[in-house]
mmCIF file of C-alpha atoms in Angstrom:
data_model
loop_
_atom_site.group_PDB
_atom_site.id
_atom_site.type_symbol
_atom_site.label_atom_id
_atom_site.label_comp_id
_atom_site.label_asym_id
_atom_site.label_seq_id
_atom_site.Cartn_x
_atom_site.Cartn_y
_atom_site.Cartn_z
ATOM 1 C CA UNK A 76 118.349 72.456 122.046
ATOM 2 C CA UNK A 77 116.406 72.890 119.110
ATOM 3 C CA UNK A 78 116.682 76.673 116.845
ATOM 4 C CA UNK A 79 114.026 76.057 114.410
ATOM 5 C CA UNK A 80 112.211 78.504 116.318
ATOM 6 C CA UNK A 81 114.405 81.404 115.714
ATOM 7 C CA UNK A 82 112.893 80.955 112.456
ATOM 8 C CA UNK A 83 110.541 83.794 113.218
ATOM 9 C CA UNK A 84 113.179 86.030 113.831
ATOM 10 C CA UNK A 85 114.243 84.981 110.071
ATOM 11 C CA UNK A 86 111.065 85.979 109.348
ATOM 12 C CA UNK A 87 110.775 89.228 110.715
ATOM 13 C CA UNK A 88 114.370 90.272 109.205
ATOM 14 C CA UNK A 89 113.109 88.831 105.594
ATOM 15 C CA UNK A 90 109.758 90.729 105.839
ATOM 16 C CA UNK A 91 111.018 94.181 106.666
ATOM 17 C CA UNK A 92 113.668 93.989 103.942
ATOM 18 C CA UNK A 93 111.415 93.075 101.515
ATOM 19 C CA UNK A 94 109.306 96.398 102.694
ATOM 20 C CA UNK A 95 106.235 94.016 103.848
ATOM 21 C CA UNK A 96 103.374 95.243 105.779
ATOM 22 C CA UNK A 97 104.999 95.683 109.951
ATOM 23 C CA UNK A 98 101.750 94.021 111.567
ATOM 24 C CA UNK A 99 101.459 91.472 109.298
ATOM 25 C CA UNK A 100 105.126 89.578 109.215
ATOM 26 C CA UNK A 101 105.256 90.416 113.419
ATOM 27 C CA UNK A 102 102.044 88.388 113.700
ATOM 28 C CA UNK A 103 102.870 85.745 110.938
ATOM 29 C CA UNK A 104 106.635 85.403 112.760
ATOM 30 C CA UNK A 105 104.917 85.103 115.769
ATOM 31 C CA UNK A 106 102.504 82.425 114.844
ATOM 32 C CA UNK A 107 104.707 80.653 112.567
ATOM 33 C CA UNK A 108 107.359 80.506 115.792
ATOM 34 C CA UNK A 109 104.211 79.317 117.936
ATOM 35 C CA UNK A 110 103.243 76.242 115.921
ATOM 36 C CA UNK A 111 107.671 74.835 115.209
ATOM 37 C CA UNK A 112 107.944 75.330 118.858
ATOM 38 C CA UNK A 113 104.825 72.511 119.143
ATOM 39 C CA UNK A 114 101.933 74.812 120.322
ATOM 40 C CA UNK A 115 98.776 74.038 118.616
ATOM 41 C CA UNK A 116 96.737 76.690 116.467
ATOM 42 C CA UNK A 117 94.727 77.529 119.463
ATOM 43 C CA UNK A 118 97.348 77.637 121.893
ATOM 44 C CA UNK A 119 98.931 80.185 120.133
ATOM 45 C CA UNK A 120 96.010 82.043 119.410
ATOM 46 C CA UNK A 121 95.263 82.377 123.256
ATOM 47 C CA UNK A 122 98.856 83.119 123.551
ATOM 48 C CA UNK A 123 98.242 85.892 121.150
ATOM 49 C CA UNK A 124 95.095 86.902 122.776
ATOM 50 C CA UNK A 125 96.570 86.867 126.127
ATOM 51 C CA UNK A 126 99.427 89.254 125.192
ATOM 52 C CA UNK A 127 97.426 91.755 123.685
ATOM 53 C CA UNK A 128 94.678 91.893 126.525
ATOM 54 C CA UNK A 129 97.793 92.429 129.019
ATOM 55 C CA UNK A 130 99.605 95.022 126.628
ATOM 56 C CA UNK A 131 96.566 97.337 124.910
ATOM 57 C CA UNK A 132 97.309 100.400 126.761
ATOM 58 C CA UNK A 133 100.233 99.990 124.130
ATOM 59 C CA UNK A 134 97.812 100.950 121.885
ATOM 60 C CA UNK A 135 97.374 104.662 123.075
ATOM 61 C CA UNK A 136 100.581 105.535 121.992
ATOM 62 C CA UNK A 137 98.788 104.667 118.393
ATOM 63 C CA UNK A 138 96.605 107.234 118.377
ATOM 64 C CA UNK A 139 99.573 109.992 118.496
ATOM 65 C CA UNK A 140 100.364 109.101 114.912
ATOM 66 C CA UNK A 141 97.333 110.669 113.465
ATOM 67 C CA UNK A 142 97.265 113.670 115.516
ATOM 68 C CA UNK A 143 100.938 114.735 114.991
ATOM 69 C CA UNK A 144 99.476 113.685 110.900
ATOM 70 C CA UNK A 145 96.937 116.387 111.910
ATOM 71 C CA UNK A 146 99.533 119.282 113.138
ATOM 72 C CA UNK A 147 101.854 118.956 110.473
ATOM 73 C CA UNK A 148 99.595 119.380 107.640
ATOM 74 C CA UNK A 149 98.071 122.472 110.015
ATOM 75 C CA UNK A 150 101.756 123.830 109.617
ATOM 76 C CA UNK A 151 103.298 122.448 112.535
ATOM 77 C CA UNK A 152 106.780 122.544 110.959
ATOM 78 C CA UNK A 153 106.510 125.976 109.367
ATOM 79 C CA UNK A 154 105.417 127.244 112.552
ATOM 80 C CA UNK A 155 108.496 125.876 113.695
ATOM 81 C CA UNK A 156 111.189 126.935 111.613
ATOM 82 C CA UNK A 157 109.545 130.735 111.526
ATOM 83 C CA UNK A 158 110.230 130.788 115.172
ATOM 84 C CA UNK A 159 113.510 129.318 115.291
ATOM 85 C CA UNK A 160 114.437 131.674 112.477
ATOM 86 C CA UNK A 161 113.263 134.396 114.766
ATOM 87 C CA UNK A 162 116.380 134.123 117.050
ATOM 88 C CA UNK A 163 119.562 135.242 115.701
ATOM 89 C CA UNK A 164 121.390 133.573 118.060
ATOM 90 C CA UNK A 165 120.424 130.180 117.176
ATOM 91 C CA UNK A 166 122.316 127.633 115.469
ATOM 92 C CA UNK A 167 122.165 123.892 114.268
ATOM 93 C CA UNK A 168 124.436 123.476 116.719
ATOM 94 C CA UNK A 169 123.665 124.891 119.441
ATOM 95 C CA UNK A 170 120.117 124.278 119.258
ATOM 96 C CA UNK A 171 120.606 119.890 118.741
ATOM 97 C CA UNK A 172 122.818 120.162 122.151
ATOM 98 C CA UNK A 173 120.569 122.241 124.050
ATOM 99 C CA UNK A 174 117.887 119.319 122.866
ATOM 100 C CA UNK A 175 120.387 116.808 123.691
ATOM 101 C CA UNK A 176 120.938 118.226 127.548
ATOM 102 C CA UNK A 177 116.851 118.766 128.263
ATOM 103 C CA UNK A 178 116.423 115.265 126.958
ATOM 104 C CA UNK A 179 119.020 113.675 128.874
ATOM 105 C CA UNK A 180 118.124 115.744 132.014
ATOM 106 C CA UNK A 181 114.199 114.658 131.566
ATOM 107 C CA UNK A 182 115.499 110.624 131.072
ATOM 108 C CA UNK A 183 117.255 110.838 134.193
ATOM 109 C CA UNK A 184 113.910 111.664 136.296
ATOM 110 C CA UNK A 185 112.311 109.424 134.391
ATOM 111 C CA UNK A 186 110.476 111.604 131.972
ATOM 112 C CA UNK A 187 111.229 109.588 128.778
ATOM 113 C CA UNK A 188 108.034 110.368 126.694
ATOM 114 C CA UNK A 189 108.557 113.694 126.754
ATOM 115 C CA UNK A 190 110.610 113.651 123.847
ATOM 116 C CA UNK A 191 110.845 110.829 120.927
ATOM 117 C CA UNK A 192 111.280 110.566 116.841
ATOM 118 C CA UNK A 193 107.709 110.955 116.141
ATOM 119 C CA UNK A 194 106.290 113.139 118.225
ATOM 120 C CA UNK A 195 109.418 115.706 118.801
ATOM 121 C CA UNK A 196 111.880 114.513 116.245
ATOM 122 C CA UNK A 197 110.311 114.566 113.173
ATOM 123 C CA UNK A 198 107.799 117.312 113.190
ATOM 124 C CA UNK A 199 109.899 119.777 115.504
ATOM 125 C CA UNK A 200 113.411 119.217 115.985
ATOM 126 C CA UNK A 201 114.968 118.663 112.210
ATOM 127 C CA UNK A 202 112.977 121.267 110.883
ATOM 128 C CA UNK A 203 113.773 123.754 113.469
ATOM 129 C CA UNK A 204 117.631 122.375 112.517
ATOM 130 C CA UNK A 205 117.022 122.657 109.490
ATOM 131 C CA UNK A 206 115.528 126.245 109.170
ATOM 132 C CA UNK A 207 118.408 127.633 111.772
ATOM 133 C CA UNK A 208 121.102 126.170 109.007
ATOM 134 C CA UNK A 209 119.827 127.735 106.632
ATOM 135 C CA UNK A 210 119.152 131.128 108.282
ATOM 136 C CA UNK A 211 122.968 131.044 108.896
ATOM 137 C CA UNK A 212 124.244 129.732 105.676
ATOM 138 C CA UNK A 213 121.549 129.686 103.076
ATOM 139 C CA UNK A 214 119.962 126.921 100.923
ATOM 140 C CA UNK A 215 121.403 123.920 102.227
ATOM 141 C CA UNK A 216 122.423 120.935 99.598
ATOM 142 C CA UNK A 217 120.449 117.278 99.824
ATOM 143 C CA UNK A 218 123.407 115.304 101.771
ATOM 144 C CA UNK A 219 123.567 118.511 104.373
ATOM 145 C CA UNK A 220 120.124 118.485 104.931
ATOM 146 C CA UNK A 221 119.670 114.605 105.347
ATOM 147 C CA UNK A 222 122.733 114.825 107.346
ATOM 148 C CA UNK A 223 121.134 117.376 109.761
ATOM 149 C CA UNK A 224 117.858 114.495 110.173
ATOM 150 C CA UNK A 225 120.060 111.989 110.745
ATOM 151 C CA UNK A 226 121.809 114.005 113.620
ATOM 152 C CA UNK A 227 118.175 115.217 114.741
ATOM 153 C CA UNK A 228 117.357 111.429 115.058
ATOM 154 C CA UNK A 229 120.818 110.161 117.181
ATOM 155 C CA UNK A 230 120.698 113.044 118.969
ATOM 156 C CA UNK A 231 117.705 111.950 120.364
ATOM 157 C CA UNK A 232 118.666 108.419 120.979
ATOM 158 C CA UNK A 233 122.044 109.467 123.055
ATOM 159 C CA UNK A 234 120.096 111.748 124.933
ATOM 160 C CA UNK A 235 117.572 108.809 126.284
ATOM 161 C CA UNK A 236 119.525 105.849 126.240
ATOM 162 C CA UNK A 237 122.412 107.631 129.019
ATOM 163 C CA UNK A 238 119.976 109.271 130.542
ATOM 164 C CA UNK A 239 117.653 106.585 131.133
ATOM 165 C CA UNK A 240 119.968 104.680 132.990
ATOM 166 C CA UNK A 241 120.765 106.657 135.978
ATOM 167 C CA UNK A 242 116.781 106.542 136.756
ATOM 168 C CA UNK A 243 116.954 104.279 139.830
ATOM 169 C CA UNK A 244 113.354 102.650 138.625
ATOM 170 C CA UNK A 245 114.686 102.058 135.171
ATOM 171 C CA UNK A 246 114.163 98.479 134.174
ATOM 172 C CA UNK A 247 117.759 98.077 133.092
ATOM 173 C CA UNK A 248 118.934 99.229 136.083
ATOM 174 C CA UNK A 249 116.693 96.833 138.121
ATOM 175 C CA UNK A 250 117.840 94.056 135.327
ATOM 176 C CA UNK A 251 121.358 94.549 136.465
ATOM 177 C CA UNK A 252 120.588 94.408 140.470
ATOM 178 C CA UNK A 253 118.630 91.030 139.269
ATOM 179 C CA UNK A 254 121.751 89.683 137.958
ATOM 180 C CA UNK A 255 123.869 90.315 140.516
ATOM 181 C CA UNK A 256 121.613 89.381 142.892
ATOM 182 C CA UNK A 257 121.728 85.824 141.587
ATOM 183 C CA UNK A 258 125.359 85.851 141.538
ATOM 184 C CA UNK A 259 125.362 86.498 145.023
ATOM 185 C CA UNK A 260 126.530 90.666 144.924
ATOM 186 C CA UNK A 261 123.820 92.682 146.528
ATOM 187 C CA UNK A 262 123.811 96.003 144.881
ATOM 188 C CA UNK A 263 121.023 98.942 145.490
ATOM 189 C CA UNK A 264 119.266 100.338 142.225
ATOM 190 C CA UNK A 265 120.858 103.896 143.298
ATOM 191 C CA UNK A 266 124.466 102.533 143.071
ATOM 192 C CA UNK A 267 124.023 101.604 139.998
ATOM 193 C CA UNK A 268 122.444 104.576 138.945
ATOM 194 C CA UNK A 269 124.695 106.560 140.323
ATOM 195 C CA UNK A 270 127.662 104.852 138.426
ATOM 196 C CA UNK A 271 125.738 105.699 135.469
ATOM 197 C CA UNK A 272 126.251 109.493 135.917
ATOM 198 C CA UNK A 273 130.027 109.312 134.592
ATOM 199 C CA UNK A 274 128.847 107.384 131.656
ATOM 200 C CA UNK A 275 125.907 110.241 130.851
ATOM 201 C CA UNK A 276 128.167 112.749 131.252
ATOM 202 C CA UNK A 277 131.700 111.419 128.892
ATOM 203 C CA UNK A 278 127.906 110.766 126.399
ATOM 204 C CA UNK A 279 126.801 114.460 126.211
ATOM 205 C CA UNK A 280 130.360 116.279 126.084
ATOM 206 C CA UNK A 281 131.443 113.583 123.394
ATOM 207 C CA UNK A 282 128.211 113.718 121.343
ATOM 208 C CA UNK A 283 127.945 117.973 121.934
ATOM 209 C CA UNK A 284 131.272 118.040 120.759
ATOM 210 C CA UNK A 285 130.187 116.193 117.773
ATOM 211 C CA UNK A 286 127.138 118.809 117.236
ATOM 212 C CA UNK A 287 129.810 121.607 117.862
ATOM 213 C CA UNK A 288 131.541 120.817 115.133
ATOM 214 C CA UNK A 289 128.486 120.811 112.901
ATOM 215 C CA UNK A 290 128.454 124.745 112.523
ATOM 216 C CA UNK A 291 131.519 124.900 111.248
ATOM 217 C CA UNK A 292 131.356 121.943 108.318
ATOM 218 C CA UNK A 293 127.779 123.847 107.228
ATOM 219 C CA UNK A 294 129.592 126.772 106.939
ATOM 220 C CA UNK A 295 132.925 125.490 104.750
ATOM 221 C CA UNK A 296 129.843 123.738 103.069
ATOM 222 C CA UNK A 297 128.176 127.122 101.842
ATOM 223 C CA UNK A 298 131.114 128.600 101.187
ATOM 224 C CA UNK A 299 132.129 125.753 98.966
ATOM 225 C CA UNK A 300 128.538 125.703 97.283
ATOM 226 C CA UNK A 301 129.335 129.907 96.933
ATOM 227 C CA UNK A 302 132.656 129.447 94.920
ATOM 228 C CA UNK A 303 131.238 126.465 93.122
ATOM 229 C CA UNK A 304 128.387 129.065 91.397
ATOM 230 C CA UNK A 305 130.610 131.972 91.050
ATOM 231 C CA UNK A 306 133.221 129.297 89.093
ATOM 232 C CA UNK A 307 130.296 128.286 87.053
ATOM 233 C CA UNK A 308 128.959 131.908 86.649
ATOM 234 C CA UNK A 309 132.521 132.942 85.105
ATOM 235 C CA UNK A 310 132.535 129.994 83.063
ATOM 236 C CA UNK A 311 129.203 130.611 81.705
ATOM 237 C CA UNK A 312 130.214 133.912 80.587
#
């Protein structure tokens, strides 16, 4: 067995640390993997071709780039953290696990796209974080407010990925009744969806306890930050 290959996978890893153009070291990997493997230049470039005739509704999702481009220079993120300022209930905290339950919920019937990094994320859920933080606690420092992205971001991810899985038409789910299948073990897609229900649910409370916790270190935070400028105020005097 023969890993030259796997070179374009070398490829790939070397390109997007070196901060390379995406497109261009995907398709060079993928041509450069083509022609070690023994294909010929035109083999490959119908295996190209052939891929992205079969995959260009892919494409569409494209075209949301430019329009969430659109609504955030239109003030899609002020917008945003006005409103969430608006409610004086509203925390970091509370707000990131009410996100993290819809998304989870909306997985689980299968409604993935309704929530993402670009299109939710980024231009509506870490600012709205963001702004409730600092309605609460004031100005926020650098490593707080990156810190608040970052959670934005996994949030996010742990919501979809356990959610995902206890959609009976999931392709994981169907990947694991494949694999049992050939071992001989016939399961149905809604066992194995339904054993992924104890799984979601030890994800949220572990994760929401997580995003509990997160009021609380803001606010030693801005207290900290507080006595830091009244020590330097004294000092200064």
């Amino acid at each position: 067995m023969s890993y030259l290959p796997l070179i374009g996978i070398a490829m790939v890893v070397v390109g997007f640390l070196l901060r390379i153009n995406p497109a261009l070291i995907v398709v060079s990997a993928g041509v450069v993997t083509g022609l070690v493997a023994g294909k010929t230049p035109m083999q490959v470039l119908e295996l190209l071709g052939e891929a992205f005739t079969k995959q260009r509704y892919l494409m569409v999702f494209v075209l949301t780039l430019p329009v969430i481009g659109l609504l955030e220079r239109n003030g899609l993120k002020e917008r945003a953290q006005a409103w969430i300022t608006r409610l004086r209930s509203a925390t970091a905290g509370r707000l990131l696990i009410g996100y993290l339950a819809i998304r989870q919920l909306a997985s689980a019937l299968g409604l993935t796209s309704l929530g993402g990094h670009p299109q939710t994320v980024r231009p509506l859920l870490a600012p709205m974080a963001e702004a409730a933080a600092e309605a609460k606690h004031g100005p926020l420092p650098e490593a707080s407010r990156q810190r608040l992205k970052a959670l934005s971001a996994a949030t996010d991810n742990v919501g979809l990925f356990f959610g995902e899985d206890i959609f009976i038409a999931f392709g994981a789910v169907l990947l694991i009744q494949g694999f049992y299948a050939e071992h001989g073990i016939q399961l149905e897609p809604l066992h194995i969806a339904l054993w992924g229900i104890p799984t979601a649910i030890c994800a949220f409370l572990i994760h929401a306890s997580r995003l509990a916790r997160l009021d609380a270190q803001l606010r030693r935070e801005a207290l900290a930050i507080a006595a830091q400028a009244a020590t330097d105020r004294e000092c200064g005097r």
